[in-house]
Amino acid sequence: MTSQGSIFEQRVDPLLQAAVILAMVFVIDVFSLIVAGTNTVGVSHRFPWLCAASFMLFFALFNSVLSAAAPNTAKYWGRSMYSFMGLAVGAGLLAWAFSGLKITEAGSYQWIYLVVTVGYLVFLGMISMIKNVVNFAQREEWNKPRLKNRRRED
């Protein structure tokens, strides 16, 4: 990456994004398990579900922003949707494995998963709409408004 390039101009595959985030969820879950084993800091037994939901929101935000740089929006969206579903399932399985709780037993995390999923779809829709408006504005030929000669009648 050059010093002038923005992260938002980079084309990062959604599958790679999801894989990196799933690895981050795993690392944080292992770290929380180690911290909980030392009995120095109280770690909630629902922390893995918090971690899973937080990183899903992180993916949703950055994936939707990075979709603005995609040359083929439909292809990117398809890969993004499958990546998000895989991340949701993978992070959920990790949370279940580390906490021993199903999502229905983890309190409000079932609803948080739903809200993050709907929010992800809204983010993608907003970015797509903004991208379409910008593309339309760039294609449109803008002319200076014509001044009309009007006589003032007193």
PDB file of C-alpha atoms in Angstrom:
ATOM      1  CA  MET A   1       0.000   0.000   0.000  1.00  0.00           C
ATOM      2  CA  THR A   2       1.375   3.383  -0.922  1.00  0.00           C
ATOM      3  CA  SER A   3       1.390   6.302   1.447  1.00  0.00           C
ATOM      4  CA  GLN A   4      -1.198   8.078  -0.701  1.00  0.00           C
ATOM      5  CA  GLY A   5      -3.637   5.154  -0.962  1.00  0.00           C
ATOM      6  CA  SER A   6      -6.643   5.105   1.316  1.00  0.00           C
ATOM      7  CA  ILE A   7      -7.870   1.933   2.980  1.00  0.00           C
ATOM      8  CA  PHE A   8     -11.277   2.665   1.473  1.00  0.00           C
ATOM      9  CA  GLU A   9      -9.836   2.415  -2.033  1.00  0.00           C
ATOM     10  CA  GLN A  10      -8.456  -1.069  -1.405  1.00  0.00           C
ATOM     11  CA  ARG A  11     -10.184  -4.095  -2.859  1.00  0.00           C
ATOM     12  CA  VAL A  12     -10.229  -6.738  -0.149  1.00  0.00           C
ATOM     13  CA  ASP A  13     -12.095  -9.975  -0.784  1.00  0.00           C
ATOM     14  CA  PRO A  14     -15.037 -10.423   1.633  1.00  0.00           C
ATOM     15  CA  LEU A  15     -14.007 -14.043   2.263  1.00  0.00           C
ATOM     16  CA  LEU A  16     -10.605 -12.852   3.442  1.00  0.00           C
ATOM     17  CA  GLN A  17     -12.240 -10.209   5.635  1.00  0.00           C
ATOM     18  CA  ALA A  18     -14.495 -12.818   7.248  1.00  0.00           C
ATOM     19  CA  ALA A  19     -11.630 -15.275   7.747  1.00  0.00           C
ATOM     20  CA  VAL A  20      -9.441 -12.659   9.449  1.00  0.00           C
ATOM     21  CA  ILE A  21     -12.291 -11.555  11.696  1.00  0.00           C
ATOM     22  CA  LEU A  22     -13.162 -15.147  12.603  1.00  0.00           C
ATOM     23  CA  ALA A  23      -9.507 -15.700  13.539  1.00  0.00           C
ATOM     24  CA  MET A  24      -9.676 -12.554  15.702  1.00  0.00           C
ATOM     25  CA  VAL A  25     -12.788 -13.919  17.451  1.00  0.00           C
ATOM     26  CA  PHE A  26     -10.911 -17.156  18.164  1.00  0.00           C
ATOM     27  CA  VAL A  27      -7.864 -15.328  19.558  1.00  0.00           C
ATOM     28  CA  ILE A  28      -9.990 -13.106  21.816  1.00  0.00           C
ATOM     29  CA  ASP A  29     -11.985 -16.125  23.035  1.00  0.00           C
ATOM     30  CA  VAL A  30      -8.791 -18.031  23.874  1.00  0.00           C
ATOM     31  CA  PHE A  31      -7.381 -14.966  25.622  1.00  0.00           C
ATOM     32  CA  SER A  32     -10.596 -14.561  27.664  1.00  0.00           C
ATOM     33  CA  LEU A  33     -10.431 -18.237  28.626  1.00  0.00           C
ATOM     34  CA  ILE A  34      -6.849 -17.760  29.862  1.00  0.00           C
ATOM     35  CA  VAL A  35      -7.809 -14.623  31.804  1.00  0.00           C
ATOM     36  CA  ALA A  36     -10.831 -16.374  33.319  1.00  0.00           C
ATOM     37  CA  GLY A  37      -8.568 -19.257  34.400  1.00  0.00           C
ATOM     38  CA  THR A  38      -6.316 -16.960  36.404  1.00  0.00           C
ATOM     39  CA  ASN A  39      -9.261 -15.763  38.556  1.00  0.00           C
ATOM     40  CA  THR A  40      -7.810 -12.229  38.586  1.00  0.00           C
ATOM     41  CA  VAL A  41     -10.553 -10.664  36.500  1.00  0.00           C
ATOM     42  CA  GLY A  42     -14.135 -11.806  36.393  1.00  0.00           C
ATOM     43  CA  VAL A  43     -15.061 -12.790  32.827  1.00  0.00           C
ATOM     44  CA  SER A  44     -18.726 -13.408  32.149  1.00  0.00           C
ATOM     45  CA  HIS A  45     -19.683 -16.810  30.823  1.00  0.00           C
ATOM     46  CA  ARG A  46     -21.522 -14.944  28.036  1.00  0.00           C
ATOM     47  CA  PHE A  47     -18.398 -13.037  26.938  1.00  0.00           C
ATOM     48  CA  PRO A  48     -17.831 -15.267  23.861  1.00  0.00           C
ATOM     49  CA  TRP A  49     -21.279 -14.257  22.594  1.00  0.00           C
ATOM     50  CA  LEU A  50     -20.415 -10.602  23.166  1.00  0.00           C
ATOM     51  CA  CYS A  51     -17.192 -11.092  21.236  1.00  0.00           C
ATOM     52  CA  ALA A  52     -18.989 -12.837  18.360  1.00  0.00           C
ATOM     53  CA  ALA A  53     -21.641 -10.124  18.058  1.00  0.00           C
ATOM     54  CA  SER A  54     -19.082  -7.313  18.320  1.00  0.00           C
ATOM     55  CA  PHE A  55     -16.895  -8.690  15.567  1.00  0.00           C
ATOM     56  CA  MET A  56     -19.928  -9.334  13.373  1.00  0.00           C
ATOM     57  CA  LEU A  57     -20.789  -5.649  13.716  1.00  0.00           C
ATOM     58  CA  PHE A  58     -17.168  -4.770  12.912  1.00  0.00           C
ATOM     59  CA  PHE A  59     -17.360  -6.892   9.748  1.00  0.00           C
ATOM     60  CA  ALA A  60     -20.710  -5.371   8.803  1.00  0.00           C
ATOM     61  CA  LEU A  61     -19.423  -1.826   9.066  1.00  0.00           C
ATOM     62  CA  PHE A  62     -16.117  -2.246   7.260  1.00  0.00           C
ATOM     63  CA  ASN A  63     -17.387  -4.661   4.630  1.00  0.00           C
ATOM     64  CA  SER A  64     -20.162  -2.288   3.634  1.00  0.00           C
ATOM     65  CA  VAL A  65     -17.763   0.675   3.448  1.00  0.00           C
ATOM     66  CA  LEU A  66     -15.236  -1.310   1.425  1.00  0.00           C
ATOM     67  CA  SER A  67     -18.014  -2.354  -0.974  1.00  0.00           C
ATOM     68  CA  ALA A  68     -17.962   1.185  -2.373  1.00  0.00           C
ATOM     69  CA  ALA A  69     -14.647   0.420  -4.116  1.00  0.00           C
ATOM     70  CA  ALA A  70     -15.904  -2.809  -5.703  1.00  0.00           C
ATOM     71  CA  PRO A  71     -15.998  -2.664  -9.509  1.00  0.00           C
ATOM     72  CA  ASN A  72     -18.768  -5.290  -9.711  1.00  0.00           C
ATOM     73  CA  THR A  73     -21.230  -4.574  -6.913  1.00  0.00           C
ATOM     74  CA  ALA A  74     -23.443  -7.618  -7.530  1.00  0.00           C
ATOM     75  CA  LYS A  75     -20.513 -10.055  -7.323  1.00  0.00           C
ATOM     76  CA  TYR A  76     -19.159  -8.311  -4.225  1.00  0.00           C
ATOM     77  CA  TRP A  77     -22.583  -8.410  -2.561  1.00  0.00           C
ATOM     78  CA  GLY A  78     -22.938 -12.126  -3.210  1.00  0.00           C
ATOM     79  CA  ARG A  79     -19.539 -12.889  -1.736  1.00  0.00           C
ATOM     80  CA  SER A  80     -20.271 -10.529   1.169  1.00  0.00           C
ATOM     81  CA  MET A  81     -23.571 -12.208   2.031  1.00  0.00           C
ATOM     82  CA  TYR A  82     -21.999 -15.675   2.034  1.00  0.00           C
ATOM     83  CA  SER A  83     -19.066 -14.356   4.057  1.00  0.00           C
ATOM     84  CA  PHE A  84     -21.383 -12.753   6.608  1.00  0.00           C
ATOM     85  CA  MET A  85     -23.429 -15.942   6.943  1.00  0.00           C
ATOM     86  CA  GLY A  86     -20.244 -17.973   7.376  1.00  0.00           C
ATOM     87  CA  LEU A  87     -18.922 -15.516   9.938  1.00  0.00           C
ATOM     88  CA  ALA A  88     -22.216 -15.581  11.862  1.00  0.00           C
ATOM     89  CA  VAL A  89     -22.237 -19.376  11.956  1.00  0.00           C
ATOM     90  CA  GLY A  90     -18.508 -19.679  12.701  1.00  0.00           C
ATOM     91  CA  ALA A  91     -18.514 -17.030  15.428  1.00  0.00           C
ATOM     92  CA  GLY A  92     -21.673 -18.570  16.882  1.00  0.00           C
ATOM     93  CA  LEU A  93     -20.081 -22.018  16.967  1.00  0.00           C
ATOM     94  CA  LEU A  94     -16.973 -20.591  18.618  1.00  0.00           C
ATOM     95  CA  ALA A  95     -19.111 -18.757  21.181  1.00  0.00           C
ATOM     96  CA  TRP A  96     -21.063 -21.932  21.892  1.00  0.00           C
ATOM     97  CA  ALA A  97     -17.852 -23.963  22.212  1.00  0.00           C
ATOM     98  CA  PHE A  98     -16.171 -21.482  24.567  1.00  0.00           C
ATOM     99  CA  SER A  99     -19.210 -20.588  26.686  1.00  0.00           C
ATOM    100  CA  GLY A 100     -21.177 -23.836  26.666  1.00  0.00           C
ATOM    101  CA  LEU A 101     -24.347 -21.807  26.050  1.00  0.00           C
ATOM    102  CA  LYS A 102     -26.620 -21.985  23.039  1.00  0.00           C
ATOM    103  CA  ILE A 103     -27.651 -18.635  21.597  1.00  0.00           C
ATOM    104  CA  THR A 104     -31.141 -19.110  23.066  1.00  0.00           C
ATOM    105  CA  GLU A 105     -29.559 -19.503  26.512  1.00  0.00           C
ATOM    106  CA  ALA A 106     -27.268 -16.467  26.155  1.00  0.00           C
ATOM    107  CA  GLY A 107     -29.890 -13.869  27.018  1.00  0.00           C
ATOM    108  CA  SER A 108     -30.389 -11.040  24.567  1.00  0.00           C
ATOM    109  CA  TYR A 109     -27.653 -12.130  22.151  1.00  0.00           C
ATOM    110  CA  GLN A 110     -30.241 -13.828  19.971  1.00  0.00           C
ATOM    111  CA  TRP A 111     -31.799 -10.406  19.348  1.00  0.00           C
ATOM    112  CA  ILE A 112     -28.406  -8.753  18.995  1.00  0.00           C
ATOM    113  CA  TYR A 113     -27.551 -11.222  16.220  1.00  0.00           C
ATOM    114  CA  LEU A 114     -30.800 -10.273  14.464  1.00  0.00           C
ATOM    115  CA  VAL A 115     -30.172  -6.535  14.857  1.00  0.00           C
ATOM    116  CA  VAL A 116     -26.598  -6.821  13.561  1.00  0.00           C
ATOM    117  CA  THR A 117     -27.822  -8.826  10.559  1.00  0.00           C
ATOM    118  CA  VAL A 118     -30.530  -6.306   9.676  1.00  0.00           C
ATOM    119  CA  GLY A 119     -28.052  -3.475  10.279  1.00  0.00           C
ATOM    120  CA  TYR A 120     -25.608  -5.119   7.881  1.00  0.00           C
ATOM    121  CA  LEU A 121     -28.242  -5.214   5.148  1.00  0.00           C
ATOM    122  CA  VAL A 122     -29.100  -1.574   5.813  1.00  0.00           C
ATOM    123  CA  PHE A 123     -25.413  -0.584   5.653  1.00  0.00           C
ATOM    124  CA  LEU A 124     -24.986  -2.363   2.318  1.00  0.00           C
ATOM    125  CA  GLY A 125     -28.129  -0.722   0.956  1.00  0.00           C
ATOM    126  CA  MET A 126     -27.019   2.742   2.040  1.00  0.00           C
ATOM    127  CA  ILE A 127     -23.571   2.368   0.491  1.00  0.00           C
ATOM    128  CA  SER A 128     -25.106   1.060  -2.730  1.00  0.00           C
ATOM    129  CA  MET A 129     -27.532   3.982  -2.899  1.00  0.00           C
ATOM    130  CA  ILE A 130     -24.766   6.506  -2.234  1.00  0.00           C
ATOM    131  CA  LYS A 131     -22.577   4.847  -4.869  1.00  0.00           C
ATOM    132  CA  ASN A 132     -25.412   5.029  -7.430  1.00  0.00           C
ATOM    133  CA  VAL A 133     -26.044   8.718  -6.688  1.00  0.00           C
ATOM    134  CA  VAL A 134     -22.348   9.549  -7.032  1.00  0.00           C
ATOM    135  CA  ASN A 135     -22.082   7.594 -10.298  1.00  0.00           C
ATOM    136  CA  PHE A 136     -25.150   9.371 -11.668  1.00  0.00           C
ATOM    137  CA  ALA A 137     -23.775  12.751 -10.663  1.00  0.00           C
ATOM    138  CA  GLN A 138     -20.451  12.002 -12.340  1.00  0.00           C
ATOM    139  CA  ARG A 139     -22.136  10.949 -15.603  1.00  0.00           C
ATOM    140  CA  GLU A 140     -24.520  13.904 -15.675  1.00  0.00           C
ATOM    141  CA  GLU A 141     -23.448  16.968 -17.570  1.00  0.00           C
ATOM    142  CA  TRP A 142     -23.826  19.993 -15.370  1.00  0.00           C
ATOM    143  CA  ASN A 143     -24.521  23.333 -17.023  1.00  0.00           C
ATOM    144  CA  LYS A 144     -24.607  26.729 -15.464  1.00  0.00           C
ATOM    145  CA  PRO A 145     -28.211  27.918 -15.055  1.00  0.00           C
ATOM    146  CA  ARG A 146     -29.325  30.354 -17.700  1.00  0.00           C
ATOM    147  CA  LEU A 147     -30.185  33.837 -16.626  1.00  0.00           C
ATOM    148  CA  LYS A 148     -33.540  35.054 -17.842  1.00  0.00           C
ATOM    149  CA  ASN A 149     -34.002  38.579 -19.058  1.00  0.00           C
ATOM    150  CA  ARG A 150     -36.968  39.920 -17.243  1.00  0.00           C
ATOM    151  CA  ARG A 151     -38.248  43.398 -17.384  1.00  0.00           C
ATOM    152  CA  ARG A 152     -39.449  44.753 -14.178  1.00  0.00           C
ATOM    153  CA  GLU A 153     -42.830  46.256 -14.593  1.00  0.00           C
ATOM    154  CA  ASP A 154     -43.598  48.909 -12.023  1.00  0.00           C
TER     155      ASP A 154
END
